mmCIF file of C-alpha atoms in Angstrom:
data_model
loop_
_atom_site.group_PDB
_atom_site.id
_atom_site.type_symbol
_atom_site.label_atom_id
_atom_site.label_comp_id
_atom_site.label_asym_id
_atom_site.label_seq_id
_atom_site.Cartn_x
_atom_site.Cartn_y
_atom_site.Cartn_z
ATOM 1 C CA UNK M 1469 332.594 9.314 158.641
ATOM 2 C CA UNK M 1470 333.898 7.033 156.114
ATOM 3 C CA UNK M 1471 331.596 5.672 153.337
ATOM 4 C CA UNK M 1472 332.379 2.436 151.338
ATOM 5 C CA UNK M 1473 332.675 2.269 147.683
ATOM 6 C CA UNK M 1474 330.197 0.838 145.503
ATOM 7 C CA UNK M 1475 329.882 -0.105 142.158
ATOM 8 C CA UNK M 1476 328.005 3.462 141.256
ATOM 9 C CA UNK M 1477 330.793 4.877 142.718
ATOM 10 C CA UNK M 1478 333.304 2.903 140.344
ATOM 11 C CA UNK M 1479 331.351 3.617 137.152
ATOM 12 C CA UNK M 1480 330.959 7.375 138.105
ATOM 13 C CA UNK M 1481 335.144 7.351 138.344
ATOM 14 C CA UNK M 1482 334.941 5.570 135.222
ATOM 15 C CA UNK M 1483 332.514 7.759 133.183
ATOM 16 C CA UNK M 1484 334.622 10.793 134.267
ATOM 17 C CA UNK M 1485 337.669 9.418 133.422
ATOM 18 C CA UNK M 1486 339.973 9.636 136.314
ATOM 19 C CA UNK M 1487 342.140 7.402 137.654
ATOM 20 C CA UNK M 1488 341.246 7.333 141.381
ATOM 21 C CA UNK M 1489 338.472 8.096 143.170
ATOM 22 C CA UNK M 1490 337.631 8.744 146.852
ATOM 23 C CA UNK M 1491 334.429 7.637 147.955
ATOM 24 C CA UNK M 1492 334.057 9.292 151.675
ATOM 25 C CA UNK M 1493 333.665 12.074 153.704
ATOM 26 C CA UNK M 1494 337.656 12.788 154.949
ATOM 27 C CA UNK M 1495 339.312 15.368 156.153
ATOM 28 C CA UNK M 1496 342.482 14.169 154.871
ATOM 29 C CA UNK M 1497 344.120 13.634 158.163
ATOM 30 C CA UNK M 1498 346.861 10.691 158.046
ATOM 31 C CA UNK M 1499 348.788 11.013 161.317
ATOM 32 C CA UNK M 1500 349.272 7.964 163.583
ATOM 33 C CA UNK M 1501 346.003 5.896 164.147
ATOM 34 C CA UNK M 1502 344.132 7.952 161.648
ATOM 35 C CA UNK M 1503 341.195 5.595 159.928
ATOM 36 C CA UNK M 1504 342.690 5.040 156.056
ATOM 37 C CA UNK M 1505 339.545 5.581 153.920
ATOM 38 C CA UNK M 1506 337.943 2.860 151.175
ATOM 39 C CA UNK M 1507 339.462 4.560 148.236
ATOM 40 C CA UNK M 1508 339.620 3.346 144.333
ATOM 41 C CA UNK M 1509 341.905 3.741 142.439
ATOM 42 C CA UNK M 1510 343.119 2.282 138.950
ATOM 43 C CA UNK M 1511 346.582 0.246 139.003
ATOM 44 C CA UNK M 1512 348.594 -1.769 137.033
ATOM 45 C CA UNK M 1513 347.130 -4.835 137.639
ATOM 46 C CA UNK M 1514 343.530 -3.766 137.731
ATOM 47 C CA UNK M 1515 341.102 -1.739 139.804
ATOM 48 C CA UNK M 1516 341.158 -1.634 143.464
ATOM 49 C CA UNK M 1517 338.532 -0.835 146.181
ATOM 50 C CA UNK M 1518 341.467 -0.095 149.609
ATOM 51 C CA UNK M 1519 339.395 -2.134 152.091
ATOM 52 C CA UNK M 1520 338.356 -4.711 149.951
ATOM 53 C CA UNK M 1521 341.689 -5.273 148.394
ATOM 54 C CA UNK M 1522 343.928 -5.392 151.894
ATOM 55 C CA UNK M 1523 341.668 -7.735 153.734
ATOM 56 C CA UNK M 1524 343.284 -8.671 156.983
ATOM 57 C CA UNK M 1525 346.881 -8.011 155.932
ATOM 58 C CA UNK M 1526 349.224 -5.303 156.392
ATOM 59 C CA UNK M 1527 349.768 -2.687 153.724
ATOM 60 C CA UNK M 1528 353.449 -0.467 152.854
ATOM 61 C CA UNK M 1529 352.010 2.280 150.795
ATOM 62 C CA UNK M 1530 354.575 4.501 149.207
ATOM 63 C CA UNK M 1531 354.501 7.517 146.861
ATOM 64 C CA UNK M 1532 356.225 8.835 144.149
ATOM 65 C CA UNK M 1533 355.806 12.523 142.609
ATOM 66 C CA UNK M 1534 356.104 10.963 138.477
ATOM 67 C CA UNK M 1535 357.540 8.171 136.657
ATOM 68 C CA UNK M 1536 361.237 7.762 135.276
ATOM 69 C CA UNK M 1537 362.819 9.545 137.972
ATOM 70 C CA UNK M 1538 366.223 8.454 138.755
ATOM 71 C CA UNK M 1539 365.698 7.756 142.953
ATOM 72 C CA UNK M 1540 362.089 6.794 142.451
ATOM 73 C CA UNK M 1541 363.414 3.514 140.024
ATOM 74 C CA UNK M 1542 365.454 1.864 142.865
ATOM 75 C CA UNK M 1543 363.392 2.076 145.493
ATOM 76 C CA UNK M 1544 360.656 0.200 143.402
ATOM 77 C CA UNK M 1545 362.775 -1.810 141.951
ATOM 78 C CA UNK M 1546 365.118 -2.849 145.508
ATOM 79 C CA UNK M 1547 361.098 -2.940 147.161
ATOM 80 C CA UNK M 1548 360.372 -5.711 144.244
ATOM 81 C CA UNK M 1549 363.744 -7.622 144.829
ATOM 82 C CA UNK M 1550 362.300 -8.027 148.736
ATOM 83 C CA UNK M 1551 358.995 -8.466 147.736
ATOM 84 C CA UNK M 1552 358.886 -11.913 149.612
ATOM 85 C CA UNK M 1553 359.671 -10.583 152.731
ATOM 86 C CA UNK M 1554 357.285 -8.519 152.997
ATOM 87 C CA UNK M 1555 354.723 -11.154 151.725
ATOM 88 C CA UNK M 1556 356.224 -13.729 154.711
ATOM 89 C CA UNK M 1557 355.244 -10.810 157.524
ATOM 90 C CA UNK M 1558 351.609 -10.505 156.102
ATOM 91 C CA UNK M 1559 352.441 -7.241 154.228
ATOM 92 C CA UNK M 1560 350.905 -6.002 151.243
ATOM 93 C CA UNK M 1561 352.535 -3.487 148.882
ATOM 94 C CA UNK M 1562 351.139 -0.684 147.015
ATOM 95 C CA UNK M 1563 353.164 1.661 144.904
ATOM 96 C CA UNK M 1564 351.603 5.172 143.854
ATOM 97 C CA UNK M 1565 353.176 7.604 141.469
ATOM 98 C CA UNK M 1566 350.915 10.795 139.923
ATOM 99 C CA UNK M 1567 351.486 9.576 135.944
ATOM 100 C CA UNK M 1568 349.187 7.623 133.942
ATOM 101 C CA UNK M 1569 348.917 3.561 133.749
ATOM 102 C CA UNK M 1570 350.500 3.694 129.816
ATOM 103 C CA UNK M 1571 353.544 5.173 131.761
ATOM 104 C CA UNK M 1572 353.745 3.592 134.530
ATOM 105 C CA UNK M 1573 354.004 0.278 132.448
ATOM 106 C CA UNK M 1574 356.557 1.453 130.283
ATOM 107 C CA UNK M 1575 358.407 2.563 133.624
ATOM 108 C CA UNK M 1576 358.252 -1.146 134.540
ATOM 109 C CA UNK M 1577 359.778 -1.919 131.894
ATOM 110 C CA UNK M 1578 363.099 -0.060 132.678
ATOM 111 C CA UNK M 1579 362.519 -0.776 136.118
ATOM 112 C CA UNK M 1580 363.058 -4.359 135.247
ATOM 113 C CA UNK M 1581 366.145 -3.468 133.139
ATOM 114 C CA UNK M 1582 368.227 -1.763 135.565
ATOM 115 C CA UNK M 1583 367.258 -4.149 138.123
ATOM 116 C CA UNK M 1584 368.254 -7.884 136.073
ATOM 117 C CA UNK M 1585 366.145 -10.533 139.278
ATOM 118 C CA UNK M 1586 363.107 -8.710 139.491
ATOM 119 C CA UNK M 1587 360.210 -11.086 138.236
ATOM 120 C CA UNK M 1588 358.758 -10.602 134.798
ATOM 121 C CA UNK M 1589 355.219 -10.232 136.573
ATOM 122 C CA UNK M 1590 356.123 -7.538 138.830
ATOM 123 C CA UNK M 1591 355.259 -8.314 142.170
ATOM 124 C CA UNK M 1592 352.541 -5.445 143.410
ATOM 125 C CA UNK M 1593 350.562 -2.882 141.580
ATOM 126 C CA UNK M 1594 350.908 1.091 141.178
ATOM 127 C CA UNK M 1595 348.643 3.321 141.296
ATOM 128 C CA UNK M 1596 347.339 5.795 138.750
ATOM 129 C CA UNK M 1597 346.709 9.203 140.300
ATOM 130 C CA UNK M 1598 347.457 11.609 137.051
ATOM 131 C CA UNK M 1599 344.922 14.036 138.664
ATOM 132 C CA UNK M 1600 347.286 13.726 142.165
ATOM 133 C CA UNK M 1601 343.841 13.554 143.996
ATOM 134 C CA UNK M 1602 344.509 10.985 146.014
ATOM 135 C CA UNK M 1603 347.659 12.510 146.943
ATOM 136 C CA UNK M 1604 346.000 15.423 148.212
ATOM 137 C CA UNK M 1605 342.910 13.647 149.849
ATOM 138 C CA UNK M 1606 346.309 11.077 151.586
ATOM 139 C CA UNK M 1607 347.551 13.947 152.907
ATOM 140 C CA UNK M 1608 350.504 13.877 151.183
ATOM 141 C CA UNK M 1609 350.013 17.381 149.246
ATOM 142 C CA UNK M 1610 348.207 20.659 149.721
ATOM 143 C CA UNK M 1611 345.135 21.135 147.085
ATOM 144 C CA UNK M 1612 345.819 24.370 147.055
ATOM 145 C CA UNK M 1613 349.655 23.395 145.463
ATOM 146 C CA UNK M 1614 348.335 20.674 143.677
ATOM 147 C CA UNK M 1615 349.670 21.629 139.522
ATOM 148 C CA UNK M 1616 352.676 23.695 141.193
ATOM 149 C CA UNK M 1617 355.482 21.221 139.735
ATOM 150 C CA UNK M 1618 358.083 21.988 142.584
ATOM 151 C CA UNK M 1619 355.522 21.610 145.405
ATOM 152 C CA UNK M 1620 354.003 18.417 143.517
ATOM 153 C CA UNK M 1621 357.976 17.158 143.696
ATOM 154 C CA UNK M 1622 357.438 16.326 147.589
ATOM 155 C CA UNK M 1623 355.026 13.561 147.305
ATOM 156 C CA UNK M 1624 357.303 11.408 148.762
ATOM 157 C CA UNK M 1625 355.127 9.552 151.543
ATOM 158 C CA UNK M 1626 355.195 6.222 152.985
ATOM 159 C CA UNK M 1627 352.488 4.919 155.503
ATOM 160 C CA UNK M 1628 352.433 1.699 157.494
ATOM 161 C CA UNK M 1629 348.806 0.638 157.425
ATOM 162 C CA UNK M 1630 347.009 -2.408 159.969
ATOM 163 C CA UNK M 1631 344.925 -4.651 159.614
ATOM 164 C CA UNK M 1632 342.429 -1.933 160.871
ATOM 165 C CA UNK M 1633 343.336 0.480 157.819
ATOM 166 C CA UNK M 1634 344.749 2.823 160.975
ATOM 167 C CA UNK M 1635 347.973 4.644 160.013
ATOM 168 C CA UNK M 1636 350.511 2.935 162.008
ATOM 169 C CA UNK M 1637 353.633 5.095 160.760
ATOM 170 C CA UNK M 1638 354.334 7.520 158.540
ATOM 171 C CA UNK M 1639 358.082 8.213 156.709
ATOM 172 C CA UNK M 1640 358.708 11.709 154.278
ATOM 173 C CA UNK M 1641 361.422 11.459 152.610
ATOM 174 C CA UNK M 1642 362.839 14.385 149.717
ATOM 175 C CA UNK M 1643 363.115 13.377 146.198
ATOM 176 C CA UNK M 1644 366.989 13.269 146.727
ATOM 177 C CA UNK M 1645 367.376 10.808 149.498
ATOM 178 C CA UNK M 1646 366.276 6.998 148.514
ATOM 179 C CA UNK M 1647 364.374 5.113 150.881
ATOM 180 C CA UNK M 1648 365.807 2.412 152.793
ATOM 181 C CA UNK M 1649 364.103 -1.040 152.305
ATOM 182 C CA UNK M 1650 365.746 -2.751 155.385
ATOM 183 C CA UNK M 1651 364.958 -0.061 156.899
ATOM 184 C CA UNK M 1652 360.842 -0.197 156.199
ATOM 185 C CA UNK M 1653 361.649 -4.040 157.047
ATOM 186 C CA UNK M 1654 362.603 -2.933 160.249
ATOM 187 C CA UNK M 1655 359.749 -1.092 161.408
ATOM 188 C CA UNK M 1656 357.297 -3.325 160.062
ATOM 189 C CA UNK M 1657 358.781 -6.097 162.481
ATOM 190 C CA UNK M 1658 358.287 -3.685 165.275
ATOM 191 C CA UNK M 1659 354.749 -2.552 164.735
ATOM 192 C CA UNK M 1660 354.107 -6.114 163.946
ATOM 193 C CA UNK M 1661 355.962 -7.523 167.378
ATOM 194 C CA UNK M 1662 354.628 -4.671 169.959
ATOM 195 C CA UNK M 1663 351.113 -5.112 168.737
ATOM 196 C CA UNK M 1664 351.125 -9.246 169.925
ATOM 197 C CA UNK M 1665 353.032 -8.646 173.037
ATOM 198 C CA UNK M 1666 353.648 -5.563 176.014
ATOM 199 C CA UNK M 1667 356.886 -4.870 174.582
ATOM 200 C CA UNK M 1668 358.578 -1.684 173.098
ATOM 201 C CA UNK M 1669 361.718 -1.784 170.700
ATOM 202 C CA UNK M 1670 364.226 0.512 171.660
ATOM 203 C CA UNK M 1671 366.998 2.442 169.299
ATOM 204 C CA UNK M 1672 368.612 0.575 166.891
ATOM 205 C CA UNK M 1673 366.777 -2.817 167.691
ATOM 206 C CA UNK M 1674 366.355 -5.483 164.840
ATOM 207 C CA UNK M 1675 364.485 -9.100 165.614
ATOM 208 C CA UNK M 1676 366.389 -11.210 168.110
ATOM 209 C CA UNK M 1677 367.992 -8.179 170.426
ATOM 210 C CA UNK M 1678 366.677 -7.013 173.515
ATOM 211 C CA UNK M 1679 363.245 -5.337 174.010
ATOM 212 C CA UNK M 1680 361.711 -3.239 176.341
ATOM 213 C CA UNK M 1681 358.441 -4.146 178.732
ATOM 214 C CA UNK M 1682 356.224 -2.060 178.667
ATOM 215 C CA UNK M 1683 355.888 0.213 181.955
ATOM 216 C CA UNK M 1684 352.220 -0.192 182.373
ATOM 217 C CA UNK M 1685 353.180 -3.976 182.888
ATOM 218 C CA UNK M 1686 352.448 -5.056 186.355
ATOM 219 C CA UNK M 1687 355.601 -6.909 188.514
ATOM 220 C CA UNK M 1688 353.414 -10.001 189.738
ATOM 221 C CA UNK M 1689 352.865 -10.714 185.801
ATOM 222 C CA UNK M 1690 355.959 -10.496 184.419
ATOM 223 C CA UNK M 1691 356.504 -14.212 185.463
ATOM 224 C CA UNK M 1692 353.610 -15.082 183.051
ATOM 225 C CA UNK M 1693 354.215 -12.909 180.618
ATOM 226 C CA UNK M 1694 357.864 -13.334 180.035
ATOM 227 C CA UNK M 1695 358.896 -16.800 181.794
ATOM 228 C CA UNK M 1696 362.329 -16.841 180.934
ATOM 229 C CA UNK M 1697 362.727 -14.173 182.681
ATOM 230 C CA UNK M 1698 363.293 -9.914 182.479
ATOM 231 C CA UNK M 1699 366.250 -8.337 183.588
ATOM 232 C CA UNK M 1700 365.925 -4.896 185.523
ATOM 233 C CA UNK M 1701 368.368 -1.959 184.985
ATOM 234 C CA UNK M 1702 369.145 -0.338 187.802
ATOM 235 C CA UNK M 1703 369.106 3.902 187.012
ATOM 236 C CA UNK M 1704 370.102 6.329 188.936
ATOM 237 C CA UNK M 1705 367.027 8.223 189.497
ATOM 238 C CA UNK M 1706 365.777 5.093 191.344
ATOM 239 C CA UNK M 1707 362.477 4.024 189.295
ATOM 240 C CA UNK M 1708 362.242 0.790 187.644
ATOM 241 C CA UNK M 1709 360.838 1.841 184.184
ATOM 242 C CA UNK M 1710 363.320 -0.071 182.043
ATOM 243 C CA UNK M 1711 362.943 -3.804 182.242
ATOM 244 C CA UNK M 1712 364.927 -5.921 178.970
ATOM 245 C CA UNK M 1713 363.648 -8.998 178.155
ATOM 246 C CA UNK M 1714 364.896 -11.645 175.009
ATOM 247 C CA UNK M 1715 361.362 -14.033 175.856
ATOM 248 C CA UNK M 1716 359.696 -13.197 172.674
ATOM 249 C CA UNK M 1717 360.241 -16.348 169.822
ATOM 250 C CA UNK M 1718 356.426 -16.967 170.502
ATOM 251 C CA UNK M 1719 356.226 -14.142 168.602
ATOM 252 C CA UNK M 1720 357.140 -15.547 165.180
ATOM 253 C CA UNK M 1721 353.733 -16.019 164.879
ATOM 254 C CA UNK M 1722 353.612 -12.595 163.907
ATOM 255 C CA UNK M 1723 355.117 -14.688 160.268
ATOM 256 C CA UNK M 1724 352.797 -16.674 159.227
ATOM 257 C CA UNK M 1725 354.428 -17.825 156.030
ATOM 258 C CA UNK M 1726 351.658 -17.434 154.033
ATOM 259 C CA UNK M 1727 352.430 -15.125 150.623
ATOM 260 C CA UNK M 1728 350.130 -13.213 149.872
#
C-alpha cells in the first residue's frame, strides 16, 4: 500500500530536520516490477515529491555511499557529459549520495573541475540522504547495518524506473569498479524498445542489430507485425523459438526528442 506525500508530510520532514522522507507503507522490496514509492527527499536543486517529479518519463536512479570519493566523481561527472542522451530517450536522472546538500555542492564543484565540458548548471539533482534512510527503505542497505561504515560502503545501486514507477532493472556495482555509462545507455534502449514492440534483445545487442521475436508471437502475425520480414534459425532440437528480425525503425518513436 503506497501512500502519497502531502504537504504535512513535507513540513513534518522539515520540522525534524532530515533530508528525506518516506511517506508510505513499504516493505522495501525493489526487485524487478516492484512499485517505486512517492518518496521526498531534499536535492540540489530543490525538494522533490518521486511521483510528482518523474511524471511520465523514465528515471536512472543511482547511488553513491558519500561524497569526494575517487570512482563515485566520474561516474557523475561522465553521467553529466551524456546528460542529453538520456534526456533525448525520455530519461530522467537522479543522483543520490548519503552526505549533506553543503557537501554535495562543494562536490560539484570538483566534479566540474576534473571534468572541463560539464555545464556550469549541472544537469540533474542529488539527493540528500545524510540519515541513509532512504537507502535502507530503497533497498539498497540493511537497517540493521545502517552507521556500520564498511557495510554503508556498498550503497552502490542503480535502478531503471518506468513510467509506472515499477523497477525495470536493477545494477550493484562495488565501490571499486566504475559504472559504465554506455553501458546504462544500452539497457535503457532495450527496456525502452521491448516495451513498444514483441521483441527481445539478445547478448551483446546495441540499436540497429538483430532482435529476437518474442516466442509467444503467433506465425499468422508475424506478417503484420514485422512486414519486412523475420528470418527463422533452424536448431537442432527442431523447435522454432528463435526468429531474428531488423523491422523495428518504427520504433524510434521510443525518442521523442523532447529534453526534459
Amino acid at each position: 500500500m503506497v501512500e502519497a506525500c502531502n504537504s504535512l508530510d513535507i513540513d513534518k520532514a522539515r520540522s525534524s530536520r532530515v533530508s528525506s522522507y518516506v511517506c508510505f507503507v513499504w516493505n522495501s522490496d525493489m526487485r524487478l516490477g516492484s512499485l517505486v514509492p512517492n518518496f521526498w527527499a531534499e536535492t540540489t536543486m530543490g525538494p522533490i515529491k518521486f511521483h510528482e517529479w518523474l511524471g511520465q518519463s523514465w528515471c536512472v536512479l543511482f547511488s553513491h555511499p558519500a561524497d569526494f570519493t575517487p570512482v563515485c566523481t566520474t561516474e557523475l561527472g561522465r553521467i553529466a557529459q551524456e546528460a542529453n542522451e538520456f534526456f533525448r530517450r525520455g530519461v530522467k536522472l537522479l543522483g543520490h549520495s548519503c552526505d549533506s546538500l553543503q557537501q554535495h555542492k562543494k562536490w560539484l564543484d570538483d566534479i566540474r573541475s576534473y571534468f572541463r565540458n560539464i555545464p556550469l548548471e549541472f544537469p540533474y539533482p542529488i539527493i540528500s540522504d545524510e540519515s541513509r534512510e532512504l537507502a535502507v527503505r530503497l533497498d539498497m542497505l540493511d537497517d540493521e547495518n545502517r552507521w556500520d561504515p564498511v557495510v554503508a560502503s556498498t550503497i552502490r545501486a542503480l535502478y531503471i524506473i518506468g513510467p509506472d514507477f515499477k523497477v525495470k532493472l536493477s545494477m550493484f556495482y562495488p565501490n571499486s569498479t566504475g559504472r559504465n555509462v554506455h553501458e546504462i545507455l544500452r539497457v535503457i534502449d532495450s527496456l525502452q524498445l521491448t516495451e513498444r514492440l514483441r521483441v527481445v534483445t539478445p547478448a551483446d545487442w546495441t540499436m540497429g542489430k538483430e532482435v529476437m521475436v518474442v516466442p509467444e508471437v503467433e506465425e499468422e502475425d508475424l506478417p503484420k507485425l514485422f512486414p519486412r520480414g523475420v528470418e527463422k534459425v533452424r536448431m537442432p532440437s527442431g523447435i522454432a523459438y528463435v526468429r531474428t528480425t531488423r523491422d523495428y525503425g518504427h520504433a524510434s518513436e521510443c525518442w521523442d526528442g523532447a529534453i526534459i
